[in-house]
PDB file of C-alpha atoms and ligand atoms in Angstrom:
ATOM      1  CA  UNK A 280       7.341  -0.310 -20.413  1.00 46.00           C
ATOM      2  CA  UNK A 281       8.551  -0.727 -16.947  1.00 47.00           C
ATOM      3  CA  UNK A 282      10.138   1.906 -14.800  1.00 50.00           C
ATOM      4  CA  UNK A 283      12.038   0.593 -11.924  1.00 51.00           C
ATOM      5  CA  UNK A 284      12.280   3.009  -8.652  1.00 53.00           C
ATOM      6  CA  UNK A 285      14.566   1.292  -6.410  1.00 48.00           C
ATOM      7  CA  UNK A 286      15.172   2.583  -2.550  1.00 47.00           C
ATOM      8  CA  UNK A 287      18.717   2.804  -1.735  1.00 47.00           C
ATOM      9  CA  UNK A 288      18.909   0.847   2.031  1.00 46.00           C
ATOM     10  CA  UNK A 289      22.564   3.096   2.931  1.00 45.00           C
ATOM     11  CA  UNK A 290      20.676   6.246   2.151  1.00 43.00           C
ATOM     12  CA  UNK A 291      17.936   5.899   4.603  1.00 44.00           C
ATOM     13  CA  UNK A 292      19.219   7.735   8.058  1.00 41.00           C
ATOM     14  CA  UNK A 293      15.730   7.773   9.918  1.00 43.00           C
ATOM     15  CA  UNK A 294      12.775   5.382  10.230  1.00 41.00           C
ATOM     16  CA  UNK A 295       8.740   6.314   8.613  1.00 39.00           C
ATOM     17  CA  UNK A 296       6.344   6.236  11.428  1.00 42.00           C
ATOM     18  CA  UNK A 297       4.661   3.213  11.742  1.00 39.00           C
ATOM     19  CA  UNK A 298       1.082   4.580  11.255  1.00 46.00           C
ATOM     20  CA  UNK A 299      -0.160   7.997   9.749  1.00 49.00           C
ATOM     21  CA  UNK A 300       0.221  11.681  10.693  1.00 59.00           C
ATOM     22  CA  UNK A 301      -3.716  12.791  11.554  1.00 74.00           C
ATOM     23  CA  UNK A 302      -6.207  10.076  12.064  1.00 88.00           C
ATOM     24  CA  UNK A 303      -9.366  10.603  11.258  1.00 90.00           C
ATOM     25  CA  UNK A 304     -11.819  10.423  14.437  1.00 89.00           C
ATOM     26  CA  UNK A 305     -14.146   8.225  14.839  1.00 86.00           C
ATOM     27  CA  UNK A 306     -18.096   8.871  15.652  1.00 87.00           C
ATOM     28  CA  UNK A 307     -18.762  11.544  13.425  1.00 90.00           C
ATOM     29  CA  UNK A 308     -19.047   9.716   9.957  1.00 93.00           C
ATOM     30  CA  UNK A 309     -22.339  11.586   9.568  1.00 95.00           C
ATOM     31  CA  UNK A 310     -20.805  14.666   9.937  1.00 95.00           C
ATOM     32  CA  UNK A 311     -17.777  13.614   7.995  1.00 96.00           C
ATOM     33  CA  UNK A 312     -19.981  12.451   4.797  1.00 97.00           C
ATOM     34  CA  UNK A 313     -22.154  16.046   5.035  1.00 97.00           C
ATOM     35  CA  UNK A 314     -19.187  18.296   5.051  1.00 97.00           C
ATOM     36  CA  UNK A 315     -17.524  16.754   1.951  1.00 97.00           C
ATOM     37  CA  UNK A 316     -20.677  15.573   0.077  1.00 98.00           C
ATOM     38  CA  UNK A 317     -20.749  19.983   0.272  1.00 98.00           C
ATOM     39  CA  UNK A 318     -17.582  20.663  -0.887  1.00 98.00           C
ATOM     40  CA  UNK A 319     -18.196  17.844  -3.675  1.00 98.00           C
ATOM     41  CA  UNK A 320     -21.233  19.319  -4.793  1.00 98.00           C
ATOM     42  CA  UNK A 321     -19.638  22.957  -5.046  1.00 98.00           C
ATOM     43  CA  UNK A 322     -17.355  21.042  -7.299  1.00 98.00           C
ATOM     44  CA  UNK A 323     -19.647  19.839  -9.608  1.00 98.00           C
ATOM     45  CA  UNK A 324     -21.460  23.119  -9.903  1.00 98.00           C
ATOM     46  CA  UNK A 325     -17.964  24.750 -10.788  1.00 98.00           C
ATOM     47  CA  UNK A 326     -18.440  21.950 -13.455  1.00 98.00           C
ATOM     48  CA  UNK A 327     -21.776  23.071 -14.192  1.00 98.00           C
ATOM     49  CA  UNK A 328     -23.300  19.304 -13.304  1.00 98.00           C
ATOM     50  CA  UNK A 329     -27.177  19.681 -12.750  1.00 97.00           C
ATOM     51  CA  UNK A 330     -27.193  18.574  -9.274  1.00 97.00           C
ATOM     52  CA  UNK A 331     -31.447  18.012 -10.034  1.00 97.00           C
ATOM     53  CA  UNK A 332     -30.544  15.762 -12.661  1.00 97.00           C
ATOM     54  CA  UNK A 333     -31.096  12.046 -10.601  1.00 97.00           C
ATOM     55  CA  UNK A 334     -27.794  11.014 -11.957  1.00 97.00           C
ATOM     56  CA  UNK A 335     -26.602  13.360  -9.848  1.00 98.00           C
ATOM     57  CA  UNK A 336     -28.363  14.146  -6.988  1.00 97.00           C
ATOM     58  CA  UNK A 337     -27.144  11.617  -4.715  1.00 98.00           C
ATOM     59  CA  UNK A 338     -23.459  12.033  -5.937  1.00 98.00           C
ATOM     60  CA  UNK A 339     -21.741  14.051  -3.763  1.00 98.00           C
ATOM     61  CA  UNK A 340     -22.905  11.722  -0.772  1.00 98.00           C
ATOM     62  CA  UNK A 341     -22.239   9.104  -2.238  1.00 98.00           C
ATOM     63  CA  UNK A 342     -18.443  10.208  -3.135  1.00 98.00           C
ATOM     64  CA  UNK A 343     -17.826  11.229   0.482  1.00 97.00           C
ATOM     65  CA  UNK A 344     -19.107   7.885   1.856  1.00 97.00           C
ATOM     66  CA  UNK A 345     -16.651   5.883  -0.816  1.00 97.00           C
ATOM     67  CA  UNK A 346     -14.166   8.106   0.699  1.00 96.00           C
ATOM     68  CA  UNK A 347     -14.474   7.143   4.026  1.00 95.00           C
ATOM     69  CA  UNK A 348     -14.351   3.591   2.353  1.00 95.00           C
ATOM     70  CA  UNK A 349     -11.374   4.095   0.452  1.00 96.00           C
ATOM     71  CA  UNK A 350      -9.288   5.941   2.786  1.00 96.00           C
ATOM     72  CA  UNK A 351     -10.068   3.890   5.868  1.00 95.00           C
ATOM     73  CA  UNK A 352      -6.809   3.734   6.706  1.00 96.00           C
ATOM     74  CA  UNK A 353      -6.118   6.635   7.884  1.00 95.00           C
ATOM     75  CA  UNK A 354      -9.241   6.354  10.634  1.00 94.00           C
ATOM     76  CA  UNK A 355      -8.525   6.129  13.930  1.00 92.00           C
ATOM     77  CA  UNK A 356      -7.847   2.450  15.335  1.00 92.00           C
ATOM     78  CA  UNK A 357      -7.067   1.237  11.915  1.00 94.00           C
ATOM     79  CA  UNK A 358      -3.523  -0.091  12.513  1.00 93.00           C
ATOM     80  CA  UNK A 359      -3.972  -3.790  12.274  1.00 93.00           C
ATOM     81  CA  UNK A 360      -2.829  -5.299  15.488  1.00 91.00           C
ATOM     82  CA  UNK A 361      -0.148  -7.669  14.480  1.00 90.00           C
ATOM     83  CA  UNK A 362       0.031 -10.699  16.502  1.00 88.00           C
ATOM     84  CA  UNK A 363       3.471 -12.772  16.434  1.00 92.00           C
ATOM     85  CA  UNK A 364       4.213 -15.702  17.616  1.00 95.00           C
ATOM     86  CA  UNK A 365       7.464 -17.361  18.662  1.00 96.00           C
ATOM     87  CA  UNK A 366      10.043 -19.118  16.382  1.00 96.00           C
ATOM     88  CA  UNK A 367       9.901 -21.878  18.037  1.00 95.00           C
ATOM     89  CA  UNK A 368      10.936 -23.799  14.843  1.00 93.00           C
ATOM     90  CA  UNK A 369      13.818 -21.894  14.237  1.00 95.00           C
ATOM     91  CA  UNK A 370      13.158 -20.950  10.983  1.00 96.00           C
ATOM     92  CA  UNK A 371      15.833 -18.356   9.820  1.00 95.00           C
ATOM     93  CA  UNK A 372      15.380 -18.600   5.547  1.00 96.00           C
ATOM     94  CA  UNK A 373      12.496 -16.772   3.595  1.00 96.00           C
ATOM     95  CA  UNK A 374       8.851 -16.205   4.183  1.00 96.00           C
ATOM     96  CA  UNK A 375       6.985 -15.137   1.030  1.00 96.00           C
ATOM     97  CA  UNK A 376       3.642 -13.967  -0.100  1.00 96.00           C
ATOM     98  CA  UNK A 377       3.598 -12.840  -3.218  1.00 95.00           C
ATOM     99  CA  UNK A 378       0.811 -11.260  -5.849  1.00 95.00           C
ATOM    100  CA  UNK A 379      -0.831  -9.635  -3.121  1.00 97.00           C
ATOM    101  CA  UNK A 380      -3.735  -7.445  -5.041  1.00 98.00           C
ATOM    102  CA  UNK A 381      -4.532  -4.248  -3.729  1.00 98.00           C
ATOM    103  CA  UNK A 382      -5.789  -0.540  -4.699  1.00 98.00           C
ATOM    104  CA  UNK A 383      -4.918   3.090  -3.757  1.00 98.00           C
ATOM    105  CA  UNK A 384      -5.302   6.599  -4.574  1.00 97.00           C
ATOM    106  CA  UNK A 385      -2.535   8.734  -6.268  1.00 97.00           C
ATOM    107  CA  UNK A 386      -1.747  11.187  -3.798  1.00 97.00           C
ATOM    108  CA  UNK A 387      -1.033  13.984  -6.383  1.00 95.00           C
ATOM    109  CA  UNK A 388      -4.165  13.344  -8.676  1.00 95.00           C
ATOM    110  CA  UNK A 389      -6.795  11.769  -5.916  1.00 95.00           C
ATOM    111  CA  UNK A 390      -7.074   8.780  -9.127  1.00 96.00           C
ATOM    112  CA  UNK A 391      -6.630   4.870  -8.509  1.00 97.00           C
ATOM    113  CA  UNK A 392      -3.256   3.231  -8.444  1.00 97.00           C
ATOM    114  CA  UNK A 393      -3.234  -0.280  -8.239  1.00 98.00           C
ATOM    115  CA  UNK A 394      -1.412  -3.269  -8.367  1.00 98.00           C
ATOM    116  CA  UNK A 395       0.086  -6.139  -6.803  1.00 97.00           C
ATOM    117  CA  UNK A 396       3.229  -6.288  -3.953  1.00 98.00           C
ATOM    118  CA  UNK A 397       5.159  -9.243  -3.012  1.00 98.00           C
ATOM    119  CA  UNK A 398       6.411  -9.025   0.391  1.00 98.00           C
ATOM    120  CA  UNK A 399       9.162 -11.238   2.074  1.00 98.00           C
ATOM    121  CA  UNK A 400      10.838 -11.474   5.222  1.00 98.00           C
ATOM    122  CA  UNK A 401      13.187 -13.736   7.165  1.00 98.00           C
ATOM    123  CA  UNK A 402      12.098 -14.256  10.941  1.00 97.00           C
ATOM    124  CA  UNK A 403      14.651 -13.800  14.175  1.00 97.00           C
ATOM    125  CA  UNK A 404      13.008 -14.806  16.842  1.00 96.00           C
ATOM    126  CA  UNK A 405       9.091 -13.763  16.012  1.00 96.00           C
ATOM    127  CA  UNK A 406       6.980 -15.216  13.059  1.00 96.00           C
ATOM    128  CA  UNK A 407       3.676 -13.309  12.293  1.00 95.00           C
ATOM    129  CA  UNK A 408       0.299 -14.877  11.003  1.00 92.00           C
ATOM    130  CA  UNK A 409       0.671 -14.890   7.210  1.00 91.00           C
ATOM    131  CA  UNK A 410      -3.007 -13.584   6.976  1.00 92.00           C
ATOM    132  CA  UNK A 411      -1.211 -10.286   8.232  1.00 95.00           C
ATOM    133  CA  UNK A 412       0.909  -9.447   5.775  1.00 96.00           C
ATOM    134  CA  UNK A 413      -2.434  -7.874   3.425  1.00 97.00           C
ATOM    135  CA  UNK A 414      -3.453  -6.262   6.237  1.00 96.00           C
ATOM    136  CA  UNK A 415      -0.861  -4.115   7.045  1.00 97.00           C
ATOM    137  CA  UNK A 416      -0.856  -3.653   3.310  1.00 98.00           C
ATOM    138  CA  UNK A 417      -4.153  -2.900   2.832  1.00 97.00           C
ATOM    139  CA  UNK A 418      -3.928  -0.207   5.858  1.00 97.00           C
ATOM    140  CA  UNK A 419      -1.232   2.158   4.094  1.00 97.00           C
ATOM    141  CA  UNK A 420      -2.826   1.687   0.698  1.00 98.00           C
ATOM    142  CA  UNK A 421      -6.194   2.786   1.804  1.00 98.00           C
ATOM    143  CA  UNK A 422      -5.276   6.452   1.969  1.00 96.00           C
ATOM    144  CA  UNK A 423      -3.732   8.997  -0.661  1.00 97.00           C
ATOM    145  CA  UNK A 424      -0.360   7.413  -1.559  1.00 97.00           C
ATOM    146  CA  UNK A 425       2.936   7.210  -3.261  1.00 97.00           C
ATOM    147  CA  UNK A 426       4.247   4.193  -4.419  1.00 98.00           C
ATOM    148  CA  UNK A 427       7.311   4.432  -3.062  1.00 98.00           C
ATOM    149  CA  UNK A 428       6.233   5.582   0.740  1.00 98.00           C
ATOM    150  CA  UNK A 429       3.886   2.673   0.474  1.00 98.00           C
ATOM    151  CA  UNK A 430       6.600   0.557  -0.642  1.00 98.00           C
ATOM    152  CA  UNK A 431       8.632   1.972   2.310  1.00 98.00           C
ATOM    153  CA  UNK A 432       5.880   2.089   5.081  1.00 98.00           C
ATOM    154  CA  UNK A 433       5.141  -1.974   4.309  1.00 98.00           C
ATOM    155  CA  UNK A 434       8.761  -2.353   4.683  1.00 98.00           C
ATOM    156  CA  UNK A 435       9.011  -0.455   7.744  1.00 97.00           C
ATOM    157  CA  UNK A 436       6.040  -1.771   9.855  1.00 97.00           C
ATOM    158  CA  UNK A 437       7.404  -5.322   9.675  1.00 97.00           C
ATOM    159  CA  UNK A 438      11.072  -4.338  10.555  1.00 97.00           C
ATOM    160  CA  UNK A 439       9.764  -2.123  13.502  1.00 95.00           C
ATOM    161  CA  UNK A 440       7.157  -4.619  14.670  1.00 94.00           C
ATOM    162  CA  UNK A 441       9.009  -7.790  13.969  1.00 95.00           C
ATOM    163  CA  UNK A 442      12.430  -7.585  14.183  1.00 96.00           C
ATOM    164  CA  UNK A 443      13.578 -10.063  11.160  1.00 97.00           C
ATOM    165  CA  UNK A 444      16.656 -10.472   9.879  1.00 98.00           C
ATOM    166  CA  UNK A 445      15.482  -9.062   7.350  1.00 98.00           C
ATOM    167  CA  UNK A 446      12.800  -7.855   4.744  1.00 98.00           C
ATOM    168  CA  UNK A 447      12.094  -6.805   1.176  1.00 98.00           C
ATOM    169  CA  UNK A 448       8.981  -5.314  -0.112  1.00 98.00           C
ATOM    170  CA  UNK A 449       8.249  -5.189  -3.984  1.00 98.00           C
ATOM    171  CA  UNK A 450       5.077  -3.145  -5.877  1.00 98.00           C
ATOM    172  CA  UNK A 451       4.405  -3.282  -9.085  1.00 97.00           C
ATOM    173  CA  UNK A 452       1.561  -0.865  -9.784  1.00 97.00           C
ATOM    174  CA  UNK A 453      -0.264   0.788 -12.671  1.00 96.00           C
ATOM    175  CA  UNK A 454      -1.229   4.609 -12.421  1.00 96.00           C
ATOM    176  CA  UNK A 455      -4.419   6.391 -14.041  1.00 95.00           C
ATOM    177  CA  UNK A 456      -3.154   9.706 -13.158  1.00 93.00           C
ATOM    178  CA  UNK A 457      -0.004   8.279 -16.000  1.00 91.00           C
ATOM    179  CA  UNK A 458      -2.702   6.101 -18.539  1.00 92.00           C
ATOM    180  CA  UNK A 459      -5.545   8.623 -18.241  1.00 90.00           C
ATOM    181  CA  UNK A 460      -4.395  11.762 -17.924  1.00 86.00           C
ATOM    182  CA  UNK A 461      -0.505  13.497 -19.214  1.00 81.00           C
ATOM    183  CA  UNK A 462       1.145  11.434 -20.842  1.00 78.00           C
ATOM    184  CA  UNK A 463      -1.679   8.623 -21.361  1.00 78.00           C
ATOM    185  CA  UNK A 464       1.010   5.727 -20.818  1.00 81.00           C
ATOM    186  CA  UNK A 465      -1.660   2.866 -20.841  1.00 82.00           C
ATOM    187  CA  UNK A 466      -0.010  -0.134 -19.312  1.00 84.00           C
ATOM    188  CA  UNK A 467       3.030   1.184 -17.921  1.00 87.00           C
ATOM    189  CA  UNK A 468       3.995  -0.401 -14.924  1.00 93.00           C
ATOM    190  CA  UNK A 469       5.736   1.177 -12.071  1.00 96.00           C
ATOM    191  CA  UNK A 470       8.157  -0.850  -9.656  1.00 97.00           C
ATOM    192  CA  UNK A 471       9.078   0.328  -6.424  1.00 98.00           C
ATOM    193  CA  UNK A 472      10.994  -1.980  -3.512  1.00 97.00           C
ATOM    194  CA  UNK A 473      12.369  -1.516  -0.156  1.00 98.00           C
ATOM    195  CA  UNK A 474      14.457  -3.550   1.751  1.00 97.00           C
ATOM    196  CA  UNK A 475      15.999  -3.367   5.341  1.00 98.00           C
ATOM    197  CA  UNK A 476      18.736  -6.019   6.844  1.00 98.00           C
ATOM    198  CA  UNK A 477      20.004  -8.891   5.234  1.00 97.00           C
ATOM    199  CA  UNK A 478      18.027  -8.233   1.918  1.00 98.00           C
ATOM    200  CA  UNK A 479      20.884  -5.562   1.458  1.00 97.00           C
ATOM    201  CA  UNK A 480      23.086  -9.029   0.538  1.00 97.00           C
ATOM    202  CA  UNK A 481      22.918  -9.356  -3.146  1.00 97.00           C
ATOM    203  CA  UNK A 482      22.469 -13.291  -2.969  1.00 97.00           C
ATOM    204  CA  UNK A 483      19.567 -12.943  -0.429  1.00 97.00           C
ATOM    205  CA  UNK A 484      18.286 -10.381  -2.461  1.00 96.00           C
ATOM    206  CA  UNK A 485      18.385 -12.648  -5.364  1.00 96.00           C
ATOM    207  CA  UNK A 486      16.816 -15.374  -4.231  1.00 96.00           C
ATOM    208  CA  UNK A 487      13.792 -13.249  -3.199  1.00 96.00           C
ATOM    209  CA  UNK A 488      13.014 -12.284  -6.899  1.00 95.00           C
ATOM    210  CA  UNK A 489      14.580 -15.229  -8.410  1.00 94.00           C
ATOM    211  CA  UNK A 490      11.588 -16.996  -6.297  1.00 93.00           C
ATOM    212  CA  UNK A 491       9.416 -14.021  -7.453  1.00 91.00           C
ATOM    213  CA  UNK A 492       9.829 -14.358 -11.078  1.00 88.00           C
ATOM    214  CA  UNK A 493       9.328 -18.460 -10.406  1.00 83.00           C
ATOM    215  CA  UNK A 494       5.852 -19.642 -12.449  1.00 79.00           C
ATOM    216  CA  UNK A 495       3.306 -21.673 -10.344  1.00 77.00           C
ATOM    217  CA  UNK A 496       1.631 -24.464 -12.371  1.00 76.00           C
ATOM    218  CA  UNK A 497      -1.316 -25.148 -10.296  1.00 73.00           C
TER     219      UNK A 497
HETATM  220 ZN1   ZN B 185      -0.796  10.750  -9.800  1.00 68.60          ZN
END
């Protein structure tokens, strides 16, 4: 089952901020893991956990460390720096990387989504290191997330910080707030994609996931 969530292009009137609302500051990670671990073990004795019980016990420190982990993107600093470097080969068709692995938290339900996005763009007059394009994927899927706004932030950093001539971002995800929990859809898989420029061109557009759907044999 696959449920497609496309991003009309026309209907966008104002740009995503590159990076998030409130960062998280740095140099208080002690303080930040002791607050939470609290509030997580006044969870689990809502749940009536034994917090004695050495299953347990370290739990509620351990969740707010994995926290800090999981949602490092929204510390402060963690905007990777993107580096670009001239096109001084004049290279004006499609860049790809595609399968690109990564894992987030449902927004709504604070459970995993995960997946893989393939992102493309076609350079103007900048090229960026290709070794980027996980990064800046990594840093707005390490934080609690919807597909789509991922989809959209990906799409948005490269526009903003490397003018292309264009650029399409595609996720396909699965969700254990959807296979766990409600309707216990195991295996559904969610599609979300963004595009800005010359992706809005139905050919260009088509060669991206005509390329996408393209099996490697090695
Ligand atoms: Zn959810």
């Amino acid at each position: 089952m696959t449920e497609i969530v496309s991003l009309n292009p026309e209907a966008k009137t104002e740009r995503t901020p590159a990076s998030g609302d409130n960062s998280i500051p740095s140099g208080d990670d002690a303080g930040i893991v002791e607050r939470v671990a609290g509030h997580m073990a006044a969870i689990m004795t809502e749940l009536k956990l034994d917090l004695e019980d050495p299953n347990f016990s370290e739990t509620p420190a351990r969740v707010a460390k994995m926290y800090l982990e999981m949602f490092h993107g929204l510390r402060e600093g963690a905007e990777p720096k993107v580096t670009t470097f001239p096109n001084d080969e004049g290279y004006h068709h499609m860049v790809i990387e595609r399968e690109i692995p990564f894992y987030s938290m449902c927004a709504h339900h604070f459970v995993p989504f995960y997946g893989h996005a393939h992102i493309a763009y076609i350079p103007r007059s900048e090229v960026v290191g290709l070794s980027k394009l996980p990064r800046i994927l990594e840093f707005y899927a390490k934080r609690p997330q919807l597909q789509e706004r991922l989809t959209e932030q990906v799409a948005e950093f490269l526009w903003s910080k490397l003018d292309p001539l264009g650029v399409m971002v595609v996720i396909e995800a699965r969700h254990l707030c959807v296979e766990m929990r409600g309707v216990k859809k195991a295996g559904a898989l969610t599609t979300t994609s963004a595009l800005r420029g010359c992706f809005a061109d139905r050919l260009v557009r088509e060669e991206f996931l005509a390329l996408l759907r393209r099996q490697t044999t090695w």
